[in-house]
Coordinates of C-alpha atoms in Angstrom, one line a residue:
M1 CA 41.3 44.4 90.6
G2 CA 38.1 46.3 91.1
K3 CA 34.7 45.4 89.9
D4 CA 34.5 48.3 87.4
M5 CA 37.8 47.3 85.9
I6 CA 36.6 43.8 85.3
I7 CA 33.4 45.0 83.6
K8 CA 35.4 47.3 81.4
I9 CA 37.8 44.6 80.3
L10 CA 34.8 42.3 79.5
Q11 CA 33.1 45.0 77.5
G12 CA 36.3 45.5 75.5
Q13 CA 36.5 41.8 74.8
L14 CA 32.8 41.7 73.9
E15 CA 33.3 44.6 71.5
A16 CA 36.3 42.9 70.0
S17 CA 34.3 39.7 69.6
N18 CA 31.4 41.6 68.0
A19 CA 33.8 43.2 65.5
T20 CA 35.3 39.8 64.7
I21 CA 31.8 38.3 64.2
L22 CA 30.9 41.3 61.9
R23 CA 34.0 40.7 59.9
L24 CA 33.3 37.0 59.7
N25 CA 29.7 37.7 58.6
L26 CA 31.0 40.1 55.8
T27 CA 33.4 37.4 54.7
I28 CA 30.7 34.8 54.6
Q29 CA 28.4 37.1 52.7
N30 CA 31.2 37.8 50.2
M31 CA 31.9 34.1 49.9
Q32 CA 28.2 33.3 49.5
S33 CA 27.8 35.9 46.7
S34 CA 30.9 34.5 45.0
F35 CA 29.5 30.9 45.4
D36 CA 26.1 31.9 44.1
A37 CA 27.7 33.6 41.1
T38 CA 29.8 30.5 40.4
V39 CA 26.8 28.2 40.7
A40 CA 24.8 30.4 38.4
D41 CA 27.7 30.3 35.9
L42 CA 27.9 26.5 36.2
K43 CA 24.1 26.1 35.7
A44 CA 24.2 28.3 32.6
T45 CA 27.1 26.3 31.3
I46 CA 25.3 23.0 31.9
A47 CA 22.1 24.3 30.3
S48 CA 24.1 25.5 27.3
L49 CA 25.8 22.1 27.1
E50 CA 22.5 20.3 27.3
T51 CA 21.1 22.4 24.5
L52 CA 24.1 21.7 22.4
L53 CA 23.8 17.9 23.1
Q54 CA 20.1 18.0 22.2
E55 CA 20.9 19.8 19.0
R56 CA 23.7 17.3 18.3
D57 CA 21.3 14.4 19.0
A58 CA 18.7 15.9 16.7
S59 CA 21.2 16.4 14.0
L60 CA 22.6 12.9 14.4
T61 CA 19.1 11.4 14.3
K62 CA 18.2 13.4 11.2
A63 CA 21.4 12.3 9.5
Q64 CA 20.8 8.6 10.5
N65 CA 17.3 8.8 9.1
Q66 CA 18.6 10.3 5.9
M67 CA 21.2 7.6 5.6
R68 CA 18.6 4.9 6.2
G69 CA 16.4 6.4 3.5
L70 CA 19.3 6.5 1.1
S71 CA 20.3 2.9 2.0
K72 CA 16.8 1.7 1.3
L73 CA 16.8 3.4 -2.1
T74 CA 20.2 1.9 -3.1
E75 CA 19.5 -1.5 -1.6
K76 CA 15.9 -1.6 -2.8
K77 CA 14.8 -3.1 0.5
C78 CA 11.3 -4.4 0.8
E79 CA 9.1 -4.9 3.8
R80 CA 7.4 -7.9 2.2
Q81 CA 7.7 -11.1 4.2
K82 CA 9.8 -13.6 2.4
P83 CA 7.8 -16.7 1.6
Q84 CA 8.5 -19.8 3.6
P85 CA 9.9 -22.8 1.9
P86 CA 7.2 -25.2 0.8
A87 CA 6.6 -28.3 2.7
P88 CA 8.3 -31.4 1.3
K89 CA 6.1 -33.2 -1.4
T90 CA 5.1 -36.8 -1.1
E91 CA 6.3 -39.2 -3.8
E92 CA 2.9 -39.3 -5.4
E93 CA 2.8 -35.5 -5.5
S94 CA 6.2 -35.3 -7.1
Q95 CA 5.3 -37.9 -9.7
A96 CA 2.1 -36.0 -10.6
E97 CA 4.1 -32.8 -10.9
Q98 CA 6.6 -34.3 -13.2
E99 CA 3.8 -35.7 -15.4
R100 CA 2.1 -32.3 -15.6
K101 CA 5.3 -30.6 -16.6
A102 CA 6.0 -33.3 -19.2
A103 CA 2.6 -32.6 -20.7
E104 CA 3.4 -28.9 -21.0
R105 CA 6.9 -29.2 -22.2
K106 CA 8.8 -31.3 -24.6
A107 CA 12.5 -32.0 -25.4
S108 CA 13.9 -29.5 -27.9
G109 CA 17.0 -31.3 -28.9
N110 CA 19.1 -28.5 -27.5
N111 CA 21.3 -30.8 -25.3
G112 CA 18.1 -32.2 -23.7
A113 CA 16.9 -28.7 -22.6
R114 CA 13.1 -28.3 -22.2
R115 CA 11.1 -25.3 -23.5
N116 CA 7.7 -23.9 -22.7
M117 CA 5.3 -24.8 -25.5
H118 CA 2.9 -21.9 -24.7
F119 CA -0.3 -23.8 -25.1
E120 CA -2.1 -20.7 -24.0
M121 CA -1.4 -19.0 -27.3
E122 CA -3.6 -19.0 -30.4
T123 CA -1.9 -21.4 -32.9
V124 CA -1.8 -20.9 -36.6
F125 CA -0.7 -23.9 -38.8
H126 CA 1.1 -23.4 -42.1
D127 CA 1.8 -26.1 -44.6
V128 CA 5.3 -25.8 -46.2
Y129 CA 6.0 -27.9 -49.3
P130 CA 9.1 -28.2 -51.4
A131 CA 9.1 -25.9 -54.5
G132 CA 7.0 -27.4 -57.3
L133 CA 5.4 -30.1 -55.1
E134 CA 2.7 -28.0 -53.4
G135 CA -0.4 -29.9 -52.4
G136 CA 1.0 -33.4 -52.8
T137 CA 1.0 -36.2 -50.2
P138 CA 3.9 -35.8 -47.7
F139 CA 6.2 -38.7 -47.1
S140 CA 6.9 -37.3 -43.6
T141 CA 6.1 -34.2 -41.6
R142 CA 8.0 -32.4 -38.9
E143 CA 6.9 -29.3 -36.9
V144 CA 9.0 -26.2 -36.6
I145 CA 7.8 -23.5 -34.2
R146 CA 8.3 -19.8 -34.6
Y147 CA 6.8 -17.2 -32.2
R148 CA 5.9 -13.8 -33.7
M149 CA 4.4 -10.6 -32.3
D150 CA 2.0 -8.2 -34.0
P151 CA 1.9 -4.8 -32.4
P152 CA -1.5 -3.5 -31.2
K153 CA -3.9 -3.2 -34.2
F154 CA -6.4 -0.5 -34.8
F155 CA -9.5 -1.1 -36.9
K156 CA -11.8 1.5 -38.5
D157 CA -15.2 -0.1 -38.5
V158 CA -17.6 1.5 -41.1
Y159 CA -21.2 0.6 -40.5
R160 CA -23.4 1.1 -43.6
V161 CA -26.7 1.7 -41.8
H162 CA -29.4 0.7 -44.3
T163 CA -33.0 1.9 -44.3
M164 CA -35.4 -0.7 -45.8
K165 CA -39.0 -0.5 -47.0
S166 CA -41.3 -2.6 -44.9
G167 CA -44.9 -2.7 -45.8
D168 CA -46.1 0.8 -46.2
G169 CA -43.2 2.3 -44.1
L170 CA -39.5 2.5 -43.8
V171 CA -37.3 0.7 -41.2
S172 CA -33.8 1.9 -40.4
A173 CA -31.1 -0.2 -38.8
K174 CA -29.1 1.1 -35.8
A175 CA -25.3 1.2 -35.6
P176 CA -23.6 -0.1 -32.4
L177 CA -23.9 2.4 -29.6
A178 CA -20.8 4.4 -28.7
P179 CA -20.2 4.9 -24.9
N180 CA -19.9 8.7 -25.4
Q181 CA -22.3 10.7 -27.4
N182 CA -21.0 12.2 -30.7
S183 CA -17.9 10.0 -30.4
N184 CA -16.4 7.5 -32.8
F185 CA -14.5 5.6 -30.2
N186 CA -16.0 2.3 -28.8
G187 CA -15.4 0.7 -25.4
S188 CA -12.4 -1.3 -26.4
F189 CA -10.5 1.8 -27.6
I190 CA -11.2 3.6 -24.4
A191 CA -10.3 0.5 -22.4
G192 CA -6.9 0.4 -24.1
I193 CA -6.1 3.9 -23.0
A194 CA -7.3 3.3 -19.5
Q195 CA -5.4 0.1 -19.1
L196 CA -2.1 1.7 -20.1
R197 CA -2.7 4.8 -18.0
Y198 CA -4.0 3.3 -14.7
L199 CA -2.8 -0.3 -14.7
Y200 CA 0.6 0.1 -16.4
S201 CA 1.2 3.7 -15.2
M202 CA 1.9 5.3 -18.6
P203 CA 1.4 9.0 -18.9
V204 CA -1.1 10.1 -21.5
E205 CA 1.7 11.7 -23.5
R206 CA 3.5 8.4 -23.8
I207 CA 0.3 6.5 -24.6
V208 CA -0.3 9.0 -27.5
R209 CA 3.2 8.3 -28.8
Y210 CA 2.8 4.6 -28.4
F211 CA -0.5 4.7 -30.4
A212 CA 1.2 6.8 -33.2
E213 CA 4.0 4.3 -33.5
N214 CA 1.5 1.5 -34.0
G215 CA -0.5 3.4 -36.7
F216 CA -3.1 5.6 -35.0
N217 CA -2.6 9.3 -34.6
L218 CA -4.5 10.4 -31.4
D219 CA -4.6 13.9 -30.1
K220 CA -3.5 14.3 -26.4
Q221 CA -6.6 16.3 -25.6
T222 CA -8.8 13.7 -27.2
A223 CA -7.3 11.0 -25.0
H224 CA -7.8 13.1 -21.8
G225 CA -11.3 13.9 -22.9
L226 CA -12.2 10.2 -23.4
L227 CA -10.9 9.4 -19.9
K228 CA -12.8 12.3 -18.4
K229 CA -16.1 11.3 -20.1
T230 CA -15.7 7.7 -19.1
A231 CA -15.1 8.6 -15.5
G232 CA -18.3 10.5 -15.6
L233 CA -20.1 7.3 -16.9
F234 CA -18.5 5.3 -14.0
E235 CA -19.6 7.6 -11.2
K236 CA -22.5 5.4 -10.3
L237 CA -20.3 2.3 -10.6
H238 CA -17.9 4.0 -8.2
K239 CA -20.7 4.7 -5.7
A240 CA -21.7 1.0 -6.0
M241 CA -18.1 0.1 -5.2
R242 CA -18.1 2.3 -2.1
K243 CA -21.3 0.7 -0.8
A244 CA -20.2 -2.9 -1.6
V245 CA -16.8 -2.4 0.1
K246 CA -18.3 -1.2 3.3
E247 CA -20.6 -4.2 3.4
D248 CA -17.5 -6.4 4.0
R249 CA -16.8 -7.2 7.7
F250 CA -13.1 -6.9 7.4
L251 CA -11.5 -3.8 5.8
C252 CA -7.9 -2.8 5.2
C253 CA -7.3 0.9 5.3
D254 CA -4.5 3.2 4.2
E255 CA -3.7 6.4 2.4
T256 CA -0.9 7.5 0.0
Y257 CA -0.1 10.7 -1.8
H258 CA 0.3 11.9 -5.4
K259 CA 1.6 15.2 -6.7
I260 CA -1.3 17.5 -7.9
L261 CA -0.8 20.5 -10.2
V262 CA -2.5 23.5 -8.8
K263 CA -2.6 27.3 -9.4
A264 CA 0.6 28.8 -7.9
D265 CA -1.4 31.8 -6.6
D266 CA -3.5 29.4 -4.4
N267 CA -0.5 27.5 -3.1
G268 CA 2.1 30.0 -1.9
G269 CA 3.7 30.4 -5.3
K270 CA 4.1 26.7 -5.8
G271 CA 2.6 25.0 -8.8
S272 CA 2.1 21.6 -7.2
R273 CA 1.2 20.1 -3.9
K274 CA 0.8 16.7 -2.2
G275 CA -2.7 15.3 -2.5
Y276 CA -3.7 12.3 -0.4
I277 CA -5.7 9.4 -1.9
W278 CA -7.4 7.2 0.6
A279 CA -7.9 3.4 0.0
I280 CA -10.1 0.8 1.5
V281 CA -9.9 -2.9 0.5
A282 CA -12.6 -5.4 1.3
A283 CA -10.6 -8.4 2.4
H284 CA -13.3 -10.9 1.8
T285 CA -14.8 -9.7 -1.5
G286 CA -11.6 -8.5 -3.0
L287 CA -13.0 -5.0 -3.9
V288 CA -10.9 -1.9 -3.8
Y289 CA -12.3 1.6 -3.2
F290 CA -10.0 4.6 -3.7
F291 CA -11.4 8.1 -2.9
Y292 CA -10.1 11.6 -3.0
D293 CA -11.2 14.8 -1.2
D294 CA -9.2 17.7 -2.5
G295 CA -6.1 15.9 -1.4
S296 CA -6.8 16.4 2.3
R297 CA -5.4 14.0 4.9
S298 CA -7.7 15.4 7.7
E299 CA -8.9 12.7 10.1
D300 CA -12.5 13.9 9.3
I301 CA -12.2 12.3 5.9
I302 CA -11.9 8.8 7.1
L303 CA -14.1 9.4 10.2
N304 CA -17.0 10.5 7.9
E305 CA -16.3 7.7 5.4
L306 CA -16.5 4.9 8.0
K307 CA -19.2 6.5 10.1
G308 CA -21.8 3.8 10.9
Y309 CA -19.5 0.9 9.8
E310 CA -19.5 -2.2 11.9
G311 CA -16.7 -4.7 11.7
T312 CA -12.9 -4.9 11.7
I313 CA -10.4 -2.5 10.2
Q314 CA -6.7 -3.0 9.8
S315 CA -4.3 0.0 9.5
D316 CA -1.0 1.5 10.4
G317 CA -0.6 3.6 13.5
L318 CA -2.2 6.8 12.1
K319 CA -4.2 8.4 14.9
A320 CA -7.2 8.9 12.6
Y321 CA -7.8 5.1 12.3
K322 CA -7.5 4.7 16.1
K323 CA -10.1 7.5 16.4
V324 CA -12.4 5.6 14.0
A325 CA -12.5 2.6 16.4
A326 CA -12.6 4.8 19.5
Q327 CA -15.7 6.6 18.4
S328 CA -17.6 3.5 17.2
N329 CA -18.9 2.5 20.7
G330 CA -17.3 -0.9 20.3
K331 CA -18.7 -1.6 16.9
I332 CA -15.3 -1.4 15.2
L333 CA -12.3 -3.6 16.1
R334 CA -9.0 -2.1 14.9
L335 CA -6.0 -4.4 14.0
S336 CA -2.5 -3.2 13.8
C337 CA 0.1 -4.1 11.1
L338 CA 3.0 -6.2 12.3
Q339 CA 5.2 -5.1 9.3
H340 CA 4.9 -1.5 10.3
C341 CA 5.9 -2.4 13.9
K342 CA 9.0 -4.3 12.8
R343 CA 10.3 -2.1 10.0
D344 CA 12.5 0.1 12.1
F345 CA 14.1 -2.9 13.7
M346 CA 15.0 -4.1 10.2
D347 CA 17.2 -1.1 9.9
M348 CA 19.0 -2.1 13.2
K349 CA 19.9 -5.6 12.2
G350 CA 23.0 -6.7 14.0
N351 CA 21.9 -5.1 17.3
P352 CA 21.2 -8.1 19.6
D353 CA 18.0 -6.6 21.0
A354 CA 16.7 -5.7 17.5
D355 CA 17.5 -9.2 16.3
E356 CA 15.7 -10.8 19.2
I357 CA 12.5 -8.8 18.5
L358 CA 12.7 -9.6 14.8
S359 CA 13.2 -13.3 15.5
L360 CA 10.1 -13.3 17.7
T361 CA 7.9 -11.5 15.2
N362 CA 9.1 -13.9 12.4
Q363 CA 8.1 -16.8 14.6
L364 CA 4.5 -15.7 14.2
Y365 CA 4.8 -15.8 10.4
V366 CA 6.6 -19.2 10.5
N367 CA 3.8 -20.8 12.4
E368 CA 1.1 -19.0 10.4
H369 CA 2.6 -20.3 7.1
L370 CA 2.3 -24.0 8.3
H371 CA -1.3 -23.9 7.2
R372 CA -3.3 -22.0 4.6
I373 CA -7.1 -21.3 4.7
G374 CA -8.8 -23.2 1.9
K375 CA -6.0 -25.7 1.3
E376 CA -6.5 -29.3 2.3
G377 CA -9.7 -28.4 4.0
W378 CA -8.2 -25.9 6.4
T379 CA -10.9 -23.4 7.5
A380 CA -10.9 -20.0 9.3
D381 CA -12.1 -21.8 12.5
D382 CA -9.2 -24.2 12.2
N383 CA -6.8 -21.3 11.8
L384 CA -8.2 -19.5 14.8
K385 CA -7.7 -22.6 17.0
W386 CA -4.1 -22.9 15.7
R387 CA -3.4 -19.2 16.4
Q388 CA -4.8 -19.5 19.9
E389 CA -2.3 -22.3 20.4
Y390 CA 0.9 -20.8 19.0
A391 CA 0.5 -17.1 19.3
P392 CA 0.1 -16.4 23.1
P393 CA 3.5 -17.7 24.2
I394 CA 5.3 -15.8 21.4
L395 CA 3.4 -12.6 22.0
S396 CA 4.0 -12.8 25.8
K397 CA 7.8 -13.2 25.3
L398 CA 7.8 -10.5 22.6
K399 CA 6.1 -8.0 24.9
A400 CA 8.4 -8.8 27.8
T401 CA 11.4 -8.2 25.5
L402 CA 10.0 -4.8 24.4
L403 CA 9.4 -3.7 27.9
R404 CA 12.9 -4.7 29.0
V405 CA 14.4 -2.8 26.1
Q406 CA 12.2 0.2 26.8
A407 CA 13.4 0.3 30.4
Q408 CA 17.1 0.6 29.3
T409 CA 17.1 4.4 29.0
D410 CA 20.8 4.6 29.8
K411 CA 21.5 2.3 26.8
Y412 CA 18.7 3.7 24.5
P413 CA 18.0 7.4 25.2
P414 CA 14.4 8.7 24.6
K415 CA 15.3 10.1 21.2
S416 CA 17.2 7.1 19.9
Q417 CA 15.9 5.0 17.0
M418 CA 15.5 1.9 19.3
H419 CA 13.5 3.8 21.9
G420 CA 11.1 5.2 19.2
A421 CA 10.7 1.8 17.5
V422 CA 9.9 0.1 20.8
N423 CA 7.4 2.8 21.8
Y424 CA 5.6 2.5 18.4
F425 CA 5.4 -1.3 18.8
L426 CA 4.0 -1.1 22.4
N427 CA 1.5 1.7 21.4
E428 CA 0.2 -0.7 18.7
W429 CA 0.2 -3.7 21.1
D430 CA -3.6 -4.0 21.6
G431 CA -4.1 -4.1 17.8
I432 CA -1.4 -6.8 17.5
E433 CA -3.0 -9.0 20.1
A434 CA -6.4 -8.5 18.5
I435 CA -5.2 -10.2 15.3
A436 CA -5.0 -13.5 17.1
T437 CA -8.8 -13.2 17.9
G438 CA -9.8 -14.0 14.3
G439 CA -8.9 -16.9 12.1
D440 CA -9.0 -14.9 8.8
Y441 CA -7.2 -11.7 10.1
A442 CA -3.8 -11.0 8.6
W443 CA -0.7 -10.3 10.7
D444 CA 0.0 -7.3 8.5
N445 CA -1.6 -4.8 6.2
N446 CA 0.4 -5.9 3.1
L447 CA -2.7 -6.5 1.0
I448 CA -3.4 -2.8 0.8
E449 CA 0.3 -1.9 0.7
R450 CA 0.6 -3.9 -2.5
I451 CA -2.5 -2.1 -4.0
N452 CA -0.9 1.3 -3.2
R453 CA 2.0 0.4 -5.4
Y454 CA -0.1 1.3 -8.4
I455 CA -0.3 4.9 -7.1
Y456 CA 3.4 4.8 -6.4
L457 CA 4.1 3.8 -10.0
S458 CA 1.9 6.5 -11.3
R459 CA 3.7 9.0 -9.0
K460 CA 7.0 7.8 -10.4
N461 CA 6.1 7.7 -14.1
S462 CA 3.5 10.4 -14.5
L463 CA 4.8 12.8 -11.8
F464 CA 1.5 14.7 -11.5
F465 CA -2.3 14.6 -11.7
G466 CA -3.2 17.6 -13.7
S467 CA -5.8 18.8 -11.2
H468 CA -8.0 17.7 -8.3
A469 CA -10.6 16.5 -10.9
G470 CA -7.9 14.4 -12.5
A471 CA -7.1 12.8 -9.1
E472 CA -10.8 12.0 -8.6
R473 CA -10.9 10.3 -12.0
G474 CA -7.8 8.4 -11.1
A475 CA -9.5 7.2 -7.9
I476 CA -12.4 5.8 -10.0
F477 CA -10.2 4.0 -12.5
Y478 CA -7.8 2.7 -9.9
S479 CA -10.7 1.3 -7.9
L480 CA -11.8 -0.8 -10.9
A481 CA -8.3 -1.7 -12.1
C482 CA -7.0 -2.9 -8.7
S483 CA -10.3 -4.8 -8.0
C484 CA -9.8 -6.6 -11.3
R485 CA -6.2 -7.4 -10.4
L486 CA -7.2 -8.9 -7.1
H487 CA -9.7 -11.1 -9.0
R488 CA -7.2 -11.9 -11.8
I489 CA -9.5 -10.4 -14.4
N490 CA -8.1 -8.9 -17.6
F491 CA -8.8 -5.2 -17.0
F492 CA -9.0 -4.4 -20.7
E493 CA -11.7 -7.1 -21.3
Y494 CA -13.6 -6.0 -18.2
L495 CA -13.5 -2.3 -19.0
A496 CA -14.5 -2.8 -22.7
D497 CA -17.5 -4.9 -21.7
V498 CA -18.7 -2.8 -18.8
L499 CA -18.2 0.5 -20.5
N500 CA -20.5 -0.5 -23.3
T501 CA -23.0 -2.0 -20.8
V502 CA -23.1 1.2 -18.7
A503 CA -23.4 3.4 -21.7
A504 CA -26.5 1.4 -22.7
M505 CA -28.2 1.7 -19.3
P506 CA -31.2 4.0 -19.3
N507 CA -31.5 6.9 -16.9
G508 CA -33.0 5.8 -13.6
T509 CA -31.3 2.4 -13.6
P510 CA -31.4 1.1 -10.0
P511 CA -28.1 1.0 -8.0
D512 CA -28.3 -2.8 -7.7
A513 CA -27.7 -3.1 -11.4
F514 CA -24.4 -1.4 -11.1
R515 CA -23.5 -3.6 -8.2
E516 CA -23.8 -6.6 -10.5
L517 CA -21.1 -5.1 -12.8
L518 CA -18.4 -4.9 -10.1
P519 CA -15.4 -7.3 -10.7
D520 CA -16.5 -9.8 -8.0
R521 CA -19.9 -10.3 -9.6
W522 CA -18.7 -9.8 -13.2
T523 CA -16.2 -12.6 -12.7
K524 CA -18.9 -15.0 -11.6
L525 CA -21.1 -14.2 -14.5
E526 CA -18.3 -14.5 -17.0
Q527 CA -17.3 -17.9 -15.6
G528 CA -20.8 -19.1 -15.1
V529 CA -20.4 -19.4 -11.3

């Protein structure tokens, strides 16, 4: 075979190979296009499934939250820590307790049952004689007790103000001063309205009906007017409360809302809106300061209010309070609230991880309740030493448990209730550890939570404040009412006394004079302390 023939055969084979390669390349390209299309379809399907799963998880989480809310309403759950059982009493203490009860109670003859004798009540004695033998000498006497109730009484005091001749002139007497000019209502009458409205959460309409049923017809507008004028008299007292509260080195802070009636044109066609009322409680002096700024919950409200404050604040996890501490250049220490940290775990009882976290947090309370500041000589310094002993090992184990649960993302996805609860707890951890640095710090912010219940009751019973100005008046009265409650002062007696005192103060009275009228000082004066 010649050389040319071999070359020709090889060229033919090469062309055939090239044609085969070309066909293979076309086939590969077609397969690649088909594969790419299939992959794109699969990616789109996976993305769609992920979206559906996220929507399902969101819907499921929303439904679970709604169910928890309904469950709390029906079961009336409370975050308040259950009191620990008291320590066993000694034999001497038990005997003293029995003797004290015996002095307060006596046998009634009703199968040996014992009844409260109500020694706190005013007692009226009545002599009852047999018919026709009145005023004689009794052979024997027995006492029969009946309790009766007189509804609130109203009195119309008419002062006949006399003018007398004295020497060459005339001297006129003066009637008692009324708190409001051109008004016939004295301090006790206004105090009665304020007590029912702000301490017992009765709407003004209901107060008016209550008064009418007990013999006094009061116009609704008159009642509102009396509260309005009284709040005006107490503005300086409220400013004194603000100053006194911020002089305390330990403050509890929170905010809550109340419905406020507003013009529909200014609120998107709605006739009411949420208005937030801020609250600060001085933990040491027991004074409460509510304030209201057009219902705003802006962080600027609390930042401005606590600007320049130096000390410790305790709050929930609202960012505004964290910012207060962050911008203080180290002058404010912020404490967290253990009850807020544990409340979501309360909804997950039965879950082993939730139960373990709750058990550890409860151990802090159990150890804390073994002693009480002021009892048996126990001081804040003693309590601090005790906390530094029992708290670190519990906190260390608690944090390790939280971190372990947080890492189990396969078991608790990012949007699960457990994951959210753990993250909240860990985000508040520095504030929890800080509680153990003081002997008189509380493990929770329940003090102010209990105070805010008065706003909650008003929200439930009265439904609305009639305006922003009405909410501001409420803040003034609630500040005084709740401060009295913390000091165990009868709000009616306090208000009746202070209202007449403030009304008699001349213009230009220095602020220190109002400070002396606040419940902590008023209590000391009344009790001679």
